[in-house]
Coordinates of N, CA and C in Angstrom, one line a residue:
M171 N 13.7 51.1 -40.9 CA 12.9 49.9 -40.6 C 13.2 48.8 -40.3
A172 N 13.2 48.8 -42.1 CA 13.5 47.7 -42.4 C 15.4 46.7 -42.0
K173 N 15.6 48.4 -41.5 CA 17.2 47.5 -41.6 C 17.5 47.2 -39.7
V174 N 16.5 47.9 -39.0 CA 15.8 47.4 -37.4 C 15.3 45.6 -38.0
K175 N 15.1 45.3 -39.1 CA 13.8 44.0 -38.6 C 15.2 42.9 -39.5
Q176 N 15.5 43.2 -39.7 CA 16.7 42.1 -40.7 C 18.0 41.9 -39.5
N177 N 18.4 43.3 -39.0 CA 19.2 43.0 -37.3 C 18.6 42.2 -36.5
G178 N 17.5 42.0 -36.2 CA 16.4 41.3 -35.0 C 16.2 40.0 -35.9
Q179 N 16.3 40.0 -37.0 CA 16.3 38.3 -37.7 C 17.2 38.0 -37.8
K180 N 18.4 38.9 -37.8 CA 19.8 38.2 -38.1 C 20.5 37.9 -36.2
E181 N 20.2 38.1 -34.8 CA 20.2 37.9 -34.2 C 19.3 36.9 -33.3
N182 N 17.8 36.8 -34.1 CA 16.9 35.7 -33.8 C 17.8 34.8 -33.9
K183 N 18.3 34.1 -35.6 CA 19.2 33.8 -35.5 C 20.4 32.8 -35.8
K184 N 20.6 34.4 -34.7 CA 22.7 33.7 -33.9 C 21.9 33.3 -32.9
C185 N 20.6 33.6 -31.9 CA 20.1 32.5 -30.9 C 19.7 31.5 -30.8
D186 N 18.4 31.1 -32.7 CA 18.4 29.9 -32.5 C 19.7 28.7 -32.8
E187 N 20.4 29.1 -33.6 CA 22.1 28.2 -33.8 C 22.4 28.2 -32.6
S188 N 23.0 29.3 -32.1 CA 23.4 28.8 -30.6 C 23.0 27.7 -29.9
V189 N 21.3 27.7 -29.6 CA 20.7 26.5 -29.3 C 20.9 25.7 -29.3
K190 N 20.6 25.3 -30.8 CA 20.9 24.6 -31.4 C 22.5 23.3 -30.9
N191 N 23.6 24.6 -31.5 CA 24.2 23.8 -31.3 C 24.9 23.7 -29.3
D192 N 24.4 24.3 -28.5 CA 24.2 23.7 -27.4 C 23.6 22.4 -27.3
E193 N 23.2 21.1 -27.9 CA 21.7 20.6 -27.9 C 23.0 19.7 -28.4
E194 N 23.4 19.9 -29.4 CA 24.0 19.4 -30.1 C 25.7 18.7 -29.3
Q195 N 25.8 19.6 -28.7 CA 27.1 19.0 -27.7 C 26.7 18.2 -26.6
K196 N 25.6 18.6 -26.7 CA 25.1 17.9 -25.6 C 25.1 16.6 -26.0
K197 N 24.7 16.0 -26.7 CA 24.0 14.8 -26.8 C 25.8 14.7 -27.5
N198 N 26.2 14.8 -28.3 CA 27.4 14.5 -28.6 C 28.4 14.4 -27.1
Q199 N 28.0 15.0 -26.3 CA 28.9 14.8 -24.8 C 28.6 13.5 -24.1
L200 N 26.8 12.5 -24.2 CA 26.4 12.0 -23.7 C 27.0 10.5 -24.4
F201 N 26.7 11.0 -26.2 CA 27.4 9.9 -26.7 C 28.7 9.6 -27.4
S202 N 29.7 10.5 -26.3 CA 30.9 10.9 -27.2 C 31.5 9.2 -26.7
K203 N 30.7 8.8 -25.4 CA 31.9 7.4 -25.5 C 31.1 6.0 -25.4
P204 N 31.8 5.6 -26.4 CA 31.3 4.4 -27.0 C 30.6 3.6 -26.3
V205 N 29.7 2.7 -26.8 CA 29.0 1.9 -25.3 C 29.2 0.1 -26.2
L206 N 29.6 -0.1 -25.6 CA 30.6 -1.8 -26.2 C 30.2 -2.5 -25.0
I207 N 28.9 -3.6 -25.8 CA 28.3 -3.9 -25.3 C 29.2 -5.9 -25.8
T208 N 30.0 -6.3 -25.2 CA 30.5 -7.8 -25.3 C 29.7 -8.4 -24.9
R209 N 30.0 -9.7 -25.1 CA 29.6 -10.8 -24.6 C 30.7 -11.6 -23.2
Q210 N 30.9 -11.2 -22.9 CA 32.3 -11.4 -21.5 C 31.4 -10.8 -21.0
M211 N 31.8 -9.3 -20.9 CA 30.2 -8.3 -19.9 C 29.3 -9.1 -19.6
I212 N 28.4 -9.5 -20.7 CA 26.9 -10.3 -20.3 C 27.3 -11.2 -19.7
Q213 N 28.2 -11.8 -20.1 CA 28.6 -13.4 -19.6 C 28.8 -12.9 -18.1
N214 N 29.2 -11.7 -17.6 CA 30.2 -11.4 -16.2 C 29.2 -11.4 -15.4
K215 N 28.2 -10.5 -16.2 CA 27.1 -10.1 -15.6 C 25.6 -11.6 -14.4
V216 N 25.4 -12.0 -15.9 CA 25.5 -13.8 -15.8 C 25.6 -14.4 -15.0
F217 N 27.3 -14.8 -14.9 CA 27.0 -16.0 -13.9 C 28.3 -15.0 -12.8
G218 N 28.7 -14.7 -13.1 CA 29.3 -13.8 -11.8 C 31.0 -14.0 -11.6
A219 N 31.6 -14.2 -10.9 CA 32.9 -14.7 -10.6 C 33.1 -16.1 -10.6
G220 N 32.0 -16.6 -10.8 CA 32.2 -18.3 -10.8 C 31.7 -19.1 -9.3
Y221 N 31.5 -17.6 -8.6 CA 31.1 -18.9 -7.3 C 30.4 -17.6 -6.9
P222 N 29.1 -18.3 -5.6 CA 28.1 -17.5 -5.0 C 28.4 -15.9 -4.8
S223 N 30.1 -15.6 -4.0 CA 30.3 -14.2 -3.6 C 31.6 -14.4 -3.4
L224 N 32.2 -13.0 -3.5 CA 33.9 -13.0 -3.0 C 33.8 -13.2 -1.8
P225 N 34.6 -13.5 -1.1 CA 35.2 -13.9 0.3 C 35.2 -12.4 1.1
T226 N 34.8 -12.4 2.3 CA 34.7 -11.3 2.8 C 35.9 -10.5 4.3
M227 N 36.3 -11.8 4.6 CA 37.5 -12.1 5.4 C 38.7 -13.0 5.3
T228 N 39.7 -12.8 5.9 CA 40.6 -13.5 5.3 C 40.6 -14.8 6.3
Q229 N 41.6 -16.1 6.6 CA 41.0 -17.1 6.8 C 41.9 -16.6 8.4
E230 N 42.6 -15.7 8.3 CA 42.9 -15.6 9.9 C 42.2 -15.1 10.4
E231 N 41.4 -13.5 10.5 CA 40.2 -13.4 10.7 C 39.7 -14.3 10.8
Y232 N 38.9 -15.2 9.8 CA 38.3 -16.1 10.5 C 38.1 -17.1 12.1
F233 N 40.0 -17.3 12.0 CA 39.9 -18.1 12.8 C 40.2 -17.1 14.2
E234 N 40.4 -16.2 14.5 CA 40.7 -15.2 15.5 C 39.2 -14.9 16.0
K235 N 38.0 -14.6 14.7 CA 36.7 -14.2 15.1 C 36.1 -15.6 16.7
E236 N 36.0 -16.8 14.9 CA 36.0 -18.1 16.2 C 36.4 -18.8 17.5
L237 N 37.5 -18.0 17.7 CA 38.3 -18.3 19.0 C 37.7 -17.0 19.7
R238 N 37.4 -16.1 19.5 CA 36.7 -15.0 20.1 C 35.4 -16.1 20.9
E239 N 34.3 -16.4 20.2 CA 33.4 -16.8 20.6 C 33.4 -17.9 21.0
G240 N 34.5 -18.7 21.1 CA 34.6 -20.0 22.1 C 33.8 -21.0 21.0
K241 N 33.8 -21.1 19.6 CA 33.8 -22.2 19.1 C 35.0 -23.1 18.4
I242 N 35.9 -22.4 18.8 CA 37.4 -23.4 18.9 C 38.2 -23.7 20.3
V243 N 38.8 -25.1 20.7 CA 39.3 -25.4 21.7 C 40.7 -25.5 21.2
T244 N 41.9 -24.3 22.0 CA 42.9 -24.5 21.7 C 43.3 -25.8 23.0
E245 N 42.8 -25.5 24.2 CA 43.5 -26.8 25.4 C 43.0 -27.9 25.7
F246 N 43.4 -28.6 25.3 CA 42.4 -30.1 25.6 C 43.0 -30.6 27.3
S247 N 42.3 -30.5 28.1 CA 42.6 -31.7 28.4 C 41.7 -33.2 29.4
E248 N 42.7 -34.0 30.2 CA 42.0 -35.1 30.5 C 41.2 -35.6 31.4
N249 N 41.3 -34.2 32.1 CA 40.6 -34.4 33.5 C 39.7 -33.8 33.4
K250 N 39.0 -33.0 32.2 CA 37.3 -32.6 31.8 C 36.9 -33.9 31.6
T251 N 37.2 -35.0 31.3 CA 36.6 -36.0 30.4 C 36.0 -36.8 31.3
S252 N 34.3 -37.0 31.1 CA 33.2 -37.3 31.8 C 33.5 -38.7 32.2
K253 N 34.1 -39.3 31.1 CA 34.1 -41.2 30.8 C 35.4 -41.3 31.8
S254 N 35.3 -42.7 31.9 CA 36.9 -43.5 32.8 C 37.3 -44.0 31.2
K255 N 39.1 -44.6 31.5 CA 38.9 -45.2 31.3 C 38.4 -46.9 30.9
S256 N 38.0 -47.0 32.2 CA 37.4 -48.5 31.9 C 36.3 -48.7 30.3
D257 N 35.7 -47.3 30.5 CA 34.4 -47.3 29.7 C 34.3 -47.6 28.5
E258 N 35.3 -46.4 28.5 CA 35.7 -46.8 27.1 C 36.4 -47.2 26.5
E259 N 36.9 -48.3 27.0 CA 37.5 -49.4 26.8 C 36.3 -50.5 26.6
G260 N 35.7 -50.8 27.0 CA 34.7 -51.4 27.2 C 33.7 -51.0 25.7
E261 N 33.7 -49.8 25.2 CA 32.4 -49.8 24.2 C 33.6 -49.9 23.4
K262 N 34.6 -49.5 23.0 CA 35.1 -50.2 21.9 C 35.1 -51.5 21.9
E263 N 35.2 -52.4 22.8 CA 35.0 -53.7 22.4 C 33.8 -54.2 22.1
E264 N 32.7 -53.7 22.0 CA 31.2 -53.6 21.8 C 31.6 -53.2 20.7
M265 N 32.4 -52.4 19.7 CA 32.3 -51.8 18.5 C 32.8 -52.7 17.9
D266 N 33.9 -53.0 18.8 CA 34.3 -54.4 17.4 C 33.9 -55.2 16.9
C267 N 33.1 -55.6 18.5 CA 32.0 -57.3 18.3 C 31.1 -56.9 16.8
A268 N 30.7 -55.6 17.5 CA 29.4 -55.0 16.2 C 30.4 -55.2 15.1
E269 N 31.3 -54.4 14.6 CA 32.1 -54.9 13.3 C 31.9 -56.0 12.4
D270 N 33.0 -56.9 13.7 CA 33.5 -58.3 13.1 C 32.0 -58.9 12.8
E271 N 30.7 -58.6 13.5 CA 29.9 -59.7 12.9 C 29.2 -58.9 11.6
K272 N 28.6 -57.9 10.9 CA 28.9 -56.8 10.1 C 29.6 -57.7 9.2
Y273 N 30.8 -58.0 9.1 CA 31.8 -57.3 8.6 C 31.6 -59.1 7.9
L274 N 31.3 -60.1 8.9 CA 31.1 -61.5 8.2 C 29.7 -61.6 7.3
E275 N 28.9 -61.5 8.0 CA 27.4 -61.4 7.5 C 27.6 -60.5 5.8
K276 N 28.5 -59.6 5.4 CA 28.6 -59.4 4.2 C 29.3 -60.1 3.8
L277 N 30.1 -60.7 4.0 CA 31.5 -61.7 3.7 C 30.8 -62.8 3.1
T278 N 29.8 -63.4 4.0 CA 28.6 -64.5 3.8 C 28.4 -64.4 2.4
K279 N 27.4 -62.9 2.6 CA 26.2 -62.5 1.6 C 27.4 -62.4 0.1
E280 N 28.0 -61.9 0.1 CA 29.2 -61.8 -0.6 C 29.5 -63.2 -1.9
R281 N 29.6 -64.2 -0.4 CA 30.3 -65.2 -0.8 C 28.7 -66.1 -1.4
E282 N 28.1 -66.4 -1.3 CA 26.5 -66.7 -1.8 C 26.4 -65.9 -3.0
W283 N 26.5 -65.1 -3.1 CA 26.5 -64.3 -4.4 C 27.3 -65.0 -5.4
D284 N 28.7 -65.3 -5.0 CA 29.2 -65.7 -6.1 C 29.3 -66.5 -6.1
D285 N 28.6 -67.8 -5.5 CA 28.1 -68.8 -5.9 C 27.5 -69.2 -7.2
W286 N 26.1 -68.1 -6.5 CA 25.2 -68.1 -7.2 C 25.7 -68.0 -9.0
K287 N 26.6 -67.2 -8.9 CA 26.6 -66.2 -10.2 C 27.8 -67.6 -11.2
D288 N 28.4 -68.5 -9.8 CA 29.1 -69.5 -10.7 C 27.9 -70.8 -11.4
D289 N 26.9 -70.7 -10.8 CA 25.8 -71.6 -11.4 C 25.0 -71.3 -12.6
H290 N 24.9 -69.9 -12.2 CA 23.7 -69.3 -13.3 C 24.7 -68.5 -14.1
R291 N 25.2 -68.7 -15.4 CA 25.9 -68.0 -16.3 C 24.9 -66.9 -16.7
R292 N 25.8 -65.8 -17.7 CA 24.9 -64.7 -18.1 C 24.0 -64.9 -19.0
G293 N 22.7 -64.5 -19.2 CA 21.8 -64.8 -20.5 C 20.9 -66.6 -20.4
W294 N 21.3 -67.3 -19.4 CA 20.6 -68.4 -19.0 C 18.9 -68.1 -18.4
G295 N 18.8 -67.1 -17.9 CA 17.8 -67.1 -17.4 C 16.4 -67.2 -18.4
N296 N 15.5 -66.8 -18.3 CA 14.1 -66.6 -18.5 C 13.7 -66.1 -20.1
R297 N 14.4 -66.9 -21.2 CA 13.6 -66.5 -22.8 C 12.6 -66.3 -23.2
E298 N 12.1 -66.1 -22.7 CA 10.5 -66.3 -23.7 C 9.9 -64.9 -23.3
N299 N 10.4 -64.0 -22.7 CA 9.5 -62.5 -22.3 C 11.0 -61.6 -23.1
M300 N 11.4 -62.2 -24.0 CA 12.8 -61.3 -25.0 C 12.1 -60.5 -26.4
G301 N 10.9 -59.9 -25.8 CA 10.2 -58.9 -26.8 C 10.2 -59.9 -28.1

């Protein structure tokens, strides 16, 4: 009987050892790959590629899509315009007059400021409130 108990105990020890070896092998498999956390990896996760997102289509694909949707006009004919040439010329003349008036106003303002600066040198102002 003593021999049977010893053999049973030996078998139990072998089973326990095999279970422990299996657990150690699983742990080794999990940790066999080194976990490298580098500064560059963290920066890439935070900042990404440096711009909001990667392009999803090429420029040619985008152009074709816009053409299909009719957002880009490839052919233009003057017959479709609603304004006549005389109306356009009149508007251009009005714009020129308005631009000339704005230019003259700006020019006179700059000249007045230049004259004022000639008469009032820097630092000649109110020196009483200088701390």
